[in-house]
Short mmCIF file of C-alpha atoms in Angstrom, two decimals:
data_model
loop_
_atom_site.label_atom_id
_atom_site.label_comp_id
_atom_site.label_asym_id
_atom_site.label_seq_id
_atom_site.Cartn_x
_atom_site.Cartn_y
_atom_site.Cartn_z
CA MET A 171 119.70 111.09 137.67
CA ILE A 172 116.48 109.23 137.35
CA SER A 173 116.31 105.84 135.72
CA HIS A 174 113.61 103.22 135.56
CA CYS A 175 113.51 99.51 135.52
CA VAL A 176 110.44 97.95 133.93
CA ILE A 177 109.54 94.32 134.38
CA HIS A 178 106.72 93.01 132.27
CA HIS A 179 105.24 96.55 132.00
CA TRP A 180 105.61 97.11 135.73
CA LEU A 181 107.85 100.03 136.65
CA ILE A 182 109.75 99.73 139.89
CA ASP A 183 109.20 102.91 141.87
CA ILE A 184 111.68 102.62 144.68
CA SER A 185 110.74 105.88 146.35
CA SER A 186 107.18 104.71 146.93
CA SER A 187 108.16 101.08 147.29
CA SER A 188 105.68 100.02 144.69
CA LEU A 189 105.19 98.80 141.16
CA ILE A 190 103.39 101.06 138.69
CA HIS A 191 101.84 99.64 135.54
CA GLN A 192 103.05 101.55 132.51
CA LEU A 193 99.83 101.32 130.58
CA THR A 194 97.09 101.42 133.20
CA GLY A 195 98.90 103.35 135.89
CA GLU A 196 97.86 100.78 138.49
CA ARG A 197 100.04 100.87 141.56
CA ARG A 198 100.95 97.81 143.62
CA ARG A 199 102.74 98.29 146.86
CA LEU A 200 105.53 95.97 147.80
CA GLY A 201 106.73 95.05 151.22
CA GLU A 202 110.18 96.11 152.34
CA TYR A 203 111.80 92.78 151.74
CA GLN A 204 109.82 92.04 148.62
CA LEU A 205 111.16 95.25 147.10
CA LYS A 206 114.66 94.44 148.24
CA LEU A 207 114.39 90.95 146.85
CA LEU A 208 113.14 92.30 143.53
CA ILE A 209 115.99 94.80 143.34
CA VAL A 210 118.54 92.08 144.01
CA LEU A 211 117.02 89.92 141.31
CA VAL A 212 116.77 92.82 138.85
CA GLN A 213 120.34 93.87 139.47
CA ASN A 214 121.45 90.40 138.65
CA ALA A 215 118.85 89.40 136.09
CA GLY A 216 119.77 86.15 134.47
CA LYS A 217 121.79 84.97 137.43
CA ILE A 218 120.71 82.04 139.57
CA PHE A 219 120.66 82.83 143.27
CA THR A 220 120.64 80.13 145.90
CA ARG A 221 118.24 80.45 148.79
CA GLU A 222 121.13 81.15 151.10
CA GLU A 223 122.45 83.94 148.90
CA LEU A 224 119.06 85.59 148.71
CA ASN A 225 118.50 85.19 152.42
CA SER A 226 121.79 86.88 153.20
CA LEU A 227 121.41 89.61 150.54
CA VAL A 228 117.82 90.50 151.35
CA TRP A 229 117.37 89.68 154.97
CA GLU A 230 121.05 90.06 155.86
CA ARG A 231 121.62 88.61 159.29
CA ARG A 232 118.05 88.51 160.42
CA VAL A 233 116.56 85.27 161.57
CA ILE A 234 113.80 84.33 159.22
CA GLY A 235 111.43 81.44 158.76
CA ASN A 236 111.71 78.82 156.07
CA ASN A 237 108.79 80.25 154.15
CA SER A 238 109.88 83.87 154.10
CA LEU A 239 111.72 83.60 150.81
CA PRO A 240 109.13 81.44 148.97
CA ASN A 241 106.40 83.76 150.24
CA ALA A 242 108.24 86.82 149.01
CA ILE A 243 108.85 85.17 145.63
CA HIS A 244 105.19 84.25 145.42
CA ALA A 245 104.18 87.81 146.28
CA LEU A 246 106.47 89.17 143.58
CA ARG A 247 105.11 86.74 141.02
CA VAL A 248 101.57 87.80 141.85
CA ALA A 249 102.53 91.47 141.67
CA LEU A 250 104.28 91.01 138.32
CA GLU A 251 101.44 88.91 136.90
CA ASP A 252 103.59 85.85 136.81
CA ASN A 253 102.53 82.67 138.52
CA GLY A 254 104.05 79.64 140.14
CA LYS A 255 103.08 77.34 137.30
CA GLN A 256 104.26 79.30 134.31
CA GLN A 257 107.18 81.00 136.01
CA ARG A 258 107.91 83.15 133.03
CA ILE A 259 109.51 86.03 134.94
CA ILE A 260 110.86 84.59 138.17
CA LYS A 261 111.80 80.98 137.75
CA THR A 262 112.46 78.39 140.39
CA ILE A 263 115.45 76.32 139.41
CA PRO A 264 115.07 73.00 141.23
CA LYS A 265 117.81 72.33 143.78
CA LYS A 266 119.51 75.59 142.81
CA GLY A 267 117.42 78.60 143.57
CA TYR A 268 115.73 81.43 141.72
CA ILE A 269 116.38 83.47 138.64
CA LEU A 270 114.79 86.53 137.08
CA GLU A 271 114.63 86.19 133.31
CA THR A 272 116.53 88.99 131.58
CA GLU A 273 114.11 89.25 128.69
CA PHE A 274 111.44 90.63 131.01
CA CYS A 275 113.76 93.22 132.43
CA GLN A 276 113.90 96.49 130.53
CA PHE A 277 115.67 99.66 131.52
CA HIS A 278 114.65 103.15 130.52
CA LEU A 279 116.66 106.29 130.93
CA ASP A 280 115.31 109.80 131.05
CA LYS A 281 116.60 112.06 128.29
CA GLN A 282 118.48 114.26 130.71
CA GLU A 283 120.16 111.28 132.21
CA LYS A 284 121.01 109.94 128.81
CA ASN A 285 122.89 113.09 127.90
CA GLU A 286 124.60 113.53 131.18
CA GLY A 287 125.41 110.00 131.90
CA GLU A 288 126.61 108.93 128.53
CA GLU A 289 130.24 109.66 129.18
CA GLN A 290 130.18 108.81 132.83
CA THR A 291 128.50 105.52 132.33
CA ALA A 292 131.29 104.02 130.39
CA GLU A 293 133.71 104.65 133.16
CA GLU A 294 131.25 103.72 135.83
CA SER A 295 130.39 100.55 134.07
CA ARG A 296 134.00 99.64 133.86
CA GLU A 297 134.39 100.18 137.53
CA ASN A 298 131.26 98.28 138.34
CA LYS A 299 131.94 94.71 139.17
CA SER A 300 128.46 93.48 138.41
CA PRO A 301 128.41 91.24 135.38
CA LEU A 302 125.49 93.19 133.99
CA SER A 303 127.25 96.51 134.58
CA LEU A 304 124.44 97.82 136.66
CA HIS A 305 124.91 100.93 138.65
CA THR A 306 123.25 101.28 141.98
CA ALA A 307 122.80 104.24 144.28
CA VAL A 308 121.31 104.66 147.71
CA SER A 309 118.10 106.51 147.73
CA PRO A 310 117.64 109.14 150.36
CA ASP A 311 113.97 108.16 150.58
CA ASN A 312 114.76 104.59 150.98
CA HIS A 313 114.36 102.64 154.09
CA PRO A 314 117.06 103.38 156.60
CA GLY A 315 119.93 101.04 156.70
CA GLN A 316 119.14 99.46 153.39
CA HIS A 317 121.14 99.72 150.23
CA ALA A 318 118.45 99.75 147.60
CA PRO A 319 119.23 100.57 144.02
CA GLN A 320 117.26 103.59 143.04
CA GLN A 321 118.69 103.74 139.57
CA VAL A 322 119.80 101.02 137.32
CA ILE A 323 121.86 102.45 134.57
CA PRO A 324 121.69 100.21 131.59
CA HIS A 325 123.72 102.12 129.11
CA ARG A 326 125.47 99.16 127.62
CA THR A 327 122.38 97.05 127.75
CA GLN A 328 120.43 99.77 126.01
CA LYS A 329 123.07 100.19 123.39
CA ARG A 330 123.12 96.46 122.87
CA ASP A 331 119.32 96.39 122.64
CA GLY A 332 119.46 99.20 120.11
CA LYS A 333 121.98 97.31 118.03
CA ARG A 334 119.94 94.18 118.33
CA GLU A 335 116.78 95.93 117.19
CA HIS A 336 118.67 97.49 114.33
CA PHE A 337 119.98 94.07 113.36
CA TRP A 338 116.51 92.50 113.45
CA ARG A 339 115.06 95.39 111.47
CA TRP A 340 117.58 94.79 108.71
CA MET A 341 117.08 91.06 109.05
CA CYS A 342 113.37 91.61 108.63
CA LEU A 343 113.95 93.58 105.46
CA ALA A 344 116.32 90.94 104.14
CA GLN A 345 113.83 88.18 104.94
CA GLY A 346 111.08 90.11 103.19
CA LEU A 347 113.24 90.50 100.09
CA LEU A 348 114.19 86.83 100.20
CA LEU A 349 110.55 85.84 100.46
CA LEU A 350 109.67 88.03 97.50
CA LEU A 351 112.55 86.51 95.54
CA VAL A 352 111.43 82.97 96.33
CA VAL A 353 107.80 83.76 95.44
CA GLY A 354 108.95 85.37 92.21
CA LEU A 355 111.13 82.42 91.27
CA LEU A 356 108.37 79.94 92.06
CA ALA A 357 105.91 81.98 90.00
CA ILE A 358 108.30 82.05 87.04
CA THR A 359 108.99 78.32 87.38
CA SER A 360 105.33 77.40 87.59
CA SER A 361 104.36 79.63 84.68
CA SER A 362 107.07 78.10 82.52
CA ARG A 363 105.77 74.68 83.48
CA GLN A 364 102.39 75.13 81.88
CA GLU A 365 100.52 71.91 81.61
CA ASN A 366 99.89 70.54 78.20
CA LYS A 367 96.33 69.73 77.42
CA MET A 368 94.26 68.67 74.49
CA VAL A 369 91.44 70.94 73.42
CA GLU A 370 88.68 70.38 70.94
CA GLN A 371 88.93 72.22 67.65
CA SER A 372 86.28 73.05 65.08
CA SER A 373 83.61 71.78 67.38
CA GLY A 374 80.21 71.23 65.81
CA ILE A 375 81.33 71.17 62.16
CA TYR A 376 81.16 67.42 61.81
CA SER A 377 78.50 65.24 63.33
CA HIS A 378 80.68 62.11 63.61
CA ILE A 379 84.17 63.56 63.90
CA HIS A 380 85.79 65.30 66.84
CA LEU A 381 89.13 67.02 66.46
CA TYR A 382 91.48 67.55 69.40
CA THR A 383 94.82 69.30 69.39
CA LEU A 384 97.56 70.02 71.89
CA ALA A 385 97.39 73.45 73.48
CA HIS A 386 99.95 75.40 75.55
CA SER A 387 102.76 73.13 74.54
CA ASN A 388 106.20 74.08 75.78
CA ASP A 389 107.63 72.69 72.62
CA PRO A 390 108.65 75.73 70.59
CA LEU A 391 108.38 73.66 67.44
CA SER A 392 104.76 72.81 67.95
CA LEU A 393 102.24 74.98 66.20
CA THR A 394 98.63 75.61 66.97
CA GLU A 395 97.04 75.07 63.64
CA ASP A 396 93.47 74.32 62.77
CA ILE A 397 93.84 71.17 60.78
CA ASN A 398 90.31 71.44 59.49
CA LYS A 399 91.51 74.02 56.98
CA LEU A 400 93.94 71.49 55.54
CA LEU A 401 91.74 68.44 55.70
CA ALA A 402 88.25 69.79 55.15
CA PRO A 403 87.64 67.85 51.88
CA ALA A 404 88.68 64.50 53.36
CA LEU A 405 86.94 65.06 56.69
CA THR A 406 83.67 66.07 55.04
CA GLU A 407 83.60 62.88 53.01
CA LEU A 408 84.69 60.78 55.97
CA ASN A 409 81.94 62.27 58.11
CA THR A 410 79.39 61.03 55.59
CA LEU A 411 81.01 57.61 55.52
CA LEU A 412 81.09 57.38 59.30
CA ARG A 413 77.40 58.32 59.49
CA VAL A 414 76.55 55.55 57.09
CA LYS A 415 78.69 53.07 59.01
CA GLN A 416 77.28 54.28 62.35
CA ALA A 417 80.73 54.94 63.67
CA GLU A 418 82.41 57.84 65.44
CA MET A 419 85.90 59.15 64.94
CA LYS A 420 88.13 61.12 67.27
CA VAL A 421 91.21 62.74 65.83
CA PHE A 422 94.10 63.83 68.06
CA TYR A 423 96.71 65.81 66.24
CA LEU A 424 99.89 67.73 66.80
CA VAL A 425 101.57 69.82 64.16
CA THR A 426 105.35 70.19 64.36
CA ALA A 427 107.69 71.93 61.99
CA SER A 428 108.49 68.74 60.14
CA ALA A 429 105.50 66.47 60.52
CA LEU A 430 101.85 66.08 61.23
CA ASN A 431 101.09 63.65 64.04
CA TYR A 432 97.56 62.50 63.43
CA THR A 433 95.91 59.80 65.51
CA MET A 434 92.47 58.58 64.58
CA VAL A 435 90.35 56.50 66.90
CA ILE A 436 87.30 54.98 65.27
CA THR A 437 84.64 53.32 67.37
CA ASN A 438 81.36 51.69 66.65
CA ARG A 439 79.12 49.74 68.99
CA CYS A 440 81.33 46.66 69.01
CA ASP A 441 84.82 47.58 67.84
CA ARG A 442 87.52 50.12 68.16
CA ARG A 443 90.49 50.87 65.93
CA GLN A 444 93.34 53.26 66.34
CA LEU A 445 95.92 54.45 63.87
CA ALA A 446 98.67 56.80 65.02
CA MET A 447 100.10 58.44 61.93
CA LYS A 448 103.26 60.42 61.50
CA ILE A 449 103.14 62.24 58.17
CA ALA A 450 106.37 63.85 57.06
CA GLN A 451 106.36 66.64 54.48
CA PHE A 452 102.62 66.95 54.88
CA ARG A 453 102.51 70.42 53.37
CA SER A 454 104.08 69.36 50.11
CA ASP A 455 100.79 68.33 48.50
CA ASN A 456 97.46 69.04 50.13
CA SER A 457 95.40 66.90 47.79
CA GLN A 458 97.75 64.02 48.43
CA LEU A 459 97.44 64.59 52.16
CA ASN A 460 93.65 64.53 51.92
CA ALA A 461 93.78 61.40 49.81
CA LEU A 462 96.07 59.70 52.34
CA ILE A 463 93.85 60.60 55.28
CA TYR A 464 90.74 59.46 53.47
CA ARG A 465 92.34 56.21 52.29
CA GLU A 466 93.72 55.24 55.69
CA THR A 467 90.53 56.14 57.53
CA GLU A 468 88.42 54.19 55.07
CA ARG A 469 90.77 51.22 55.49
CA LYS A 470 90.38 51.31 59.25
CA ILE A 471 86.61 51.64 58.96
CA ASN A 472 86.52 48.63 56.67
CA GLU A 473 88.67 46.65 59.12
CA MET A 474 86.09 47.12 61.81
CA GLU A 475 83.73 44.38 62.78
CA ASN A 476 80.17 44.69 61.64
CA CYS A 477 77.96 44.85 64.67
CA ILE A 478 75.05 42.46 64.74
CA ASN A 479 71.99 43.53 66.63
CA MET B 191 111.25 92.38 119.86
CA LYS B 192 108.59 92.87 117.23
CA TRP B 193 111.19 93.04 114.43
CA ARG B 194 112.63 89.77 115.61
CA ILE B 195 109.21 88.14 115.58
CA VAL B 196 108.41 89.51 112.12
CA SER B 197 111.81 88.45 110.80
CA ILE B 198 111.53 84.96 112.22
CA SER B 199 107.98 84.66 110.87
CA LEU B 200 109.15 85.68 107.41
CA MET B 201 112.02 83.22 107.59
CA ILE B 202 109.66 80.42 108.61
CA LEU B 203 107.28 81.37 105.80
CA THR B 204 110.11 81.34 103.26
CA LEU B 205 111.38 77.99 104.48
CA LEU B 206 107.86 76.55 104.44
CA LEU B 207 107.36 77.75 100.90
CA ILE B 208 110.64 76.22 99.75
CA SER B 209 109.95 72.98 101.64
CA CYS B 210 106.46 72.68 100.18
CA THR B 211 107.81 73.21 96.67
CA VAL B 212 110.56 70.64 97.16
CA LEU B 213 108.11 68.14 98.65
CA LYS B 214 105.65 68.76 95.85
CA THR B 215 108.36 68.22 93.27
CA LEU B 216 109.64 65.08 94.96
CA TYR B 217 106.52 63.38 96.18
CA VAL B 218 103.43 64.95 94.70
CA SER B 219 104.73 64.35 91.26
CA TYR B 220 103.15 62.47 88.44
CA PRO B 221 101.02 59.82 90.09
CA LYS B 222 103.06 56.65 90.19
CA ASN B 223 100.05 54.43 90.04
CA SER B 224 98.67 56.08 86.94
CA LYS B 225 99.50 53.43 84.41
CA LEU B 226 100.37 54.70 81.00
CA PHE B 227 100.35 51.24 79.58
CA SER B 228 98.82 47.96 80.55
CA ASN B 229 98.24 44.66 78.82
CA GLU B 230 94.73 45.96 78.18
CA MET B 231 96.32 48.22 75.58
CA ASN B 232 96.41 45.27 73.19
CA LYS B 233 92.63 45.46 73.00
CA LEU B 234 92.92 48.92 71.49
CA ASN B 235 94.09 47.59 68.13
CA ILE B 236 96.76 50.23 67.83
CA GLN B 237 98.52 50.62 64.56
CA LEU B 238 101.40 52.97 63.86
CA GLY B 239 101.75 54.54 60.45
CA TYR B 240 104.76 56.38 59.06
CA TYR B 241 104.28 58.33 55.85
CA ASP B 242 106.36 60.60 53.71
CA LEU B 243 104.38 62.58 51.17
CA LEU B 244 107.42 63.56 49.14
CA SER B 245 108.93 60.13 48.68
CA LYS B 246 105.45 58.57 48.79
CA ASN B 247 106.67 55.94 51.19
CA SER B 248 104.63 54.50 53.97
CA GLU B 249 105.03 51.88 56.66
CA LEU B 250 102.50 50.33 58.94
CA TYR B 251 103.17 48.52 62.20
CA ASN B 252 100.84 46.63 64.45
CA VAL B 253 101.83 47.19 68.05
CA HIS B 254 101.78 44.56 70.76
CA PHE B 255 102.41 45.51 74.36
CA HIS B 256 103.83 43.21 76.98
CA ILE B 257 103.89 44.83 80.39
CA ASN B 258 106.04 43.34 83.11
CA GLY B 259 106.15 45.57 86.16
CA ASN B 260 108.00 48.71 85.16
CA ASN B 261 109.17 47.20 81.90
CA ILE B 262 107.29 47.53 78.67
CA GLU B 263 108.19 45.31 75.79
CA LEU B 264 106.92 46.55 72.46
CA LYS B 265 106.65 44.40 69.39
CA LEU B 266 106.18 46.15 66.09
CA ARG B 267 105.10 43.96 63.24
CA ASN B 268 104.52 45.08 59.69
CA PRO B 269 101.19 43.61 58.53
CA ASP B 270 102.38 43.69 54.90
CA ASP B 271 105.73 42.06 55.59
CA ASN B 272 105.86 39.24 58.12
CA HIS B 273 109.64 39.26 58.09
CA LEU B 274 109.82 42.76 59.44
CA GLN B 275 109.64 42.67 63.19
CA ILE B 276 111.07 45.05 65.69
CA LYS B 277 111.23 44.41 69.40
CA LEU B 278 112.20 47.02 71.93
CA ASN B 279 112.19 47.40 75.66
CA MET B 280 111.34 50.39 77.77
CA ALA B 281 112.09 50.48 81.51
CA LEU B 282 110.63 53.05 83.85
CA LYS B 283 113.41 55.26 85.18
CA LYS B 284 111.71 58.17 86.82
CA VAL B 285 108.33 59.63 87.51
CA THR B 286 108.20 63.41 87.31
CA LEU B 287 105.55 66.06 87.50
CA GLN B 288 105.40 66.18 83.72
CA GLY B 289 105.28 62.49 82.99
CA LYS B 290 107.13 59.19 83.10
CA ILE B 291 110.65 58.80 81.88
CA TYR B 292 111.68 55.48 80.35
CA SER B 293 114.98 54.17 79.20
CA TYR B 294 114.94 52.67 75.76
CA GLU B 295 116.68 49.62 74.44
CA PRO B 296 116.23 48.01 71.03
CA ILE B 297 116.17 44.25 71.44
CA PHE B 298 115.70 42.83 68.05
CA THR B 299 115.23 43.84 64.42
CA SER B 300 114.43 41.08 61.99
CA LYS B 301 116.18 42.70 59.07
CA SER B 302 118.19 45.77 58.33
CA ASN B 303 116.10 48.83 58.97
CA ALA B 304 118.39 51.19 57.10
CA ASN B 305 115.81 52.06 54.49
CA LEU B 306 112.82 52.28 56.77
CA LEU B 307 110.94 55.43 57.68
CA LEU B 308 110.87 54.16 61.23
CA THR B 309 114.67 54.29 61.39
CA ASN B 310 114.62 57.99 62.14
CA THR B 311 112.39 57.52 65.13
CA LEU B 312 114.33 54.52 66.47
CA GLY B 313 117.62 56.34 66.04
CA TYR B 314 116.26 59.39 67.82
CA LEU B 315 115.03 57.33 70.76
CA GLU B 316 118.34 55.53 71.14
CA HIS B 317 120.10 58.75 72.09
CA GLY B 318 118.21 59.58 75.21
CA ASP B 319 115.46 58.67 77.55
CA ILE B 320 111.85 58.70 76.54
CA MET B 321 109.42 60.93 78.30
CA LEU B 322 105.82 59.91 77.96
CA ILE B 323 103.34 62.57 78.93
CA ARG B 324 99.84 61.68 79.94
CA LEU B 325 97.27 64.27 78.94
CA SER B 326 93.60 64.58 79.59
CA SER B 327 91.27 65.78 76.92
CA PRO B 328 87.55 65.90 76.34
CA GLY B 329 88.12 62.99 73.97
CA GLY B 330 89.75 60.77 76.61
CA LYS B 331 93.21 60.24 78.02
CA VAL B 332 96.12 60.32 75.65
CA THR B 333 99.85 59.72 75.89
CA LEU B 334 102.23 61.98 74.03
CA THR B 335 105.52 60.45 72.89
CA PRO B 336 108.77 62.38 72.40
CA THR B 337 108.38 62.12 68.63
CA GLY B 338 104.96 63.76 68.86
CA MET B 339 102.90 60.67 68.23
CA ILE B 340 99.70 60.47 70.21
CA ILE B 341 98.22 57.30 71.66
CA ASN B 342 94.67 57.33 72.91
CA HIS B 343 93.61 55.23 75.89
CA ILE B 344 90.18 53.83 76.63
#
C-alpha cells in the first residue's frame, strides 16, 4: 500500500526523507528529526502539541538543547514555504505549543490502495485510537529504531472531503440560482417602476406655445394623446394672441379616462400666471372645449401686468 | 475548496445586491431636501379651475400656500365668491423613491360644498394619503397630484 500526504503542495516522501513539490518536482531533503517531527504533526494535524510532548515523541529520551525544537520547526516552515510571521501551516500557540493546520494537510491514495483498502480501512480506522483515524506503518527503508509513518490512510477524511466538495458544489449551484432569481426580481421591480417624465409634444408647430405631456405613466388610466389634434383651433388663435402680447405659454397636460388635466403657464417679461384646469367630460363637445381653453387663456393673458420698458 | 470559494462569493454578491437595493430604497429615495412647495409658490399666481363641459359648470380658486416645516396649509378662495373659502392641511408622512406622501385634513369650509365641482376631489383626497410626484420636463419642474392636476414650479 502506498499513500501520500501532501502539505501545501509538498509531498512527504518518507523513503527518501524529503519533500517533493507536486507541481515543480523540486525535492527538499529533511533531517531525521525534522521528518519525524513533521510526521508527528501530520498524524495529529489540528492538535496542539506542547514542547514537552514533541520533545518526547520526536527525540524520545535523547538529551537535546533548548533550540532543537524551534530550529526544527523553523526548518519545516522554510521547507513548506511557511514562515515565522505568517505561520499559516505550522502555528506557534503562545504558552501552549505548536499545531499543524489541518486545511493544509491533504491525503492522496493510489487507486490500487483505494480498492484494496476500502474495506480494511473501516475496521482499521475503528481500531486506530488516533482522533484523526490515521493509520501508520513502519517503513523498511526508514531509519532504524524509528517508528515513522510511511502511509497515512485517510479514508474517512477523504470521504468527508468528497462529501464536503459535493455539498459545496450543490451550494454553488443553489447560490447561482438564487443570484439569478434576485437579479430577475430586481429587474422586474425596476422595470415596473418606470419613472414618469414630461415630454414635449408637437414641437415647432407654435412659435409661442410649448406643449408637454406625461410619458411612461404607470397609471393605466392615463392615455398618451396628442392634445394638439383636439385643441388646434384654439391654440392657433392663442399663438397669434401671445405673439401680439409678447408672451409665452407652456401647457402641461395629462389625459385620463374621465378628465383632461390642462395646466397653462403664461409668462411675459414681468409677470407669470398659472391656471391648473381639470376639465371633466372634455370629449363631449370639441368646439366648447376649444372655446373654454381660448376664453380662460385670454382671461389669464389679460390679467397679466403690462410690462413697461 | 474552489467550490466553497465560488459559493461564498456568490452568496456575498447576492447579499450585497439585496443590501444595496434595500439601502437604495430606504435612504437614496426621493431627495428629502427637494422642496415641492415653499412660500415662494405664492408668487406663481396659481389658480385652480374645475370645469364640466356637460353641465357647463365651472369653479375657480386662487391658491395660497402657507408652509410650516413639513406642514402645508392651503387656502382656496373663489375669486367670484368671497364667501367660499376652503382651508386644508397637508402633513408630510413619508418620502419615497416616487415622491412625497402627505396626509390630508380638511380644516375649514366656509359653506356647504355639496354642490361644488371641487367636492369630488376633496372627497377623494379624504380617503387616503396624497402622493405628490415631482417630475422634470424640458418646460421646468412640475408636481403631479393624485387627481392628475399638474402644478408648474419656477
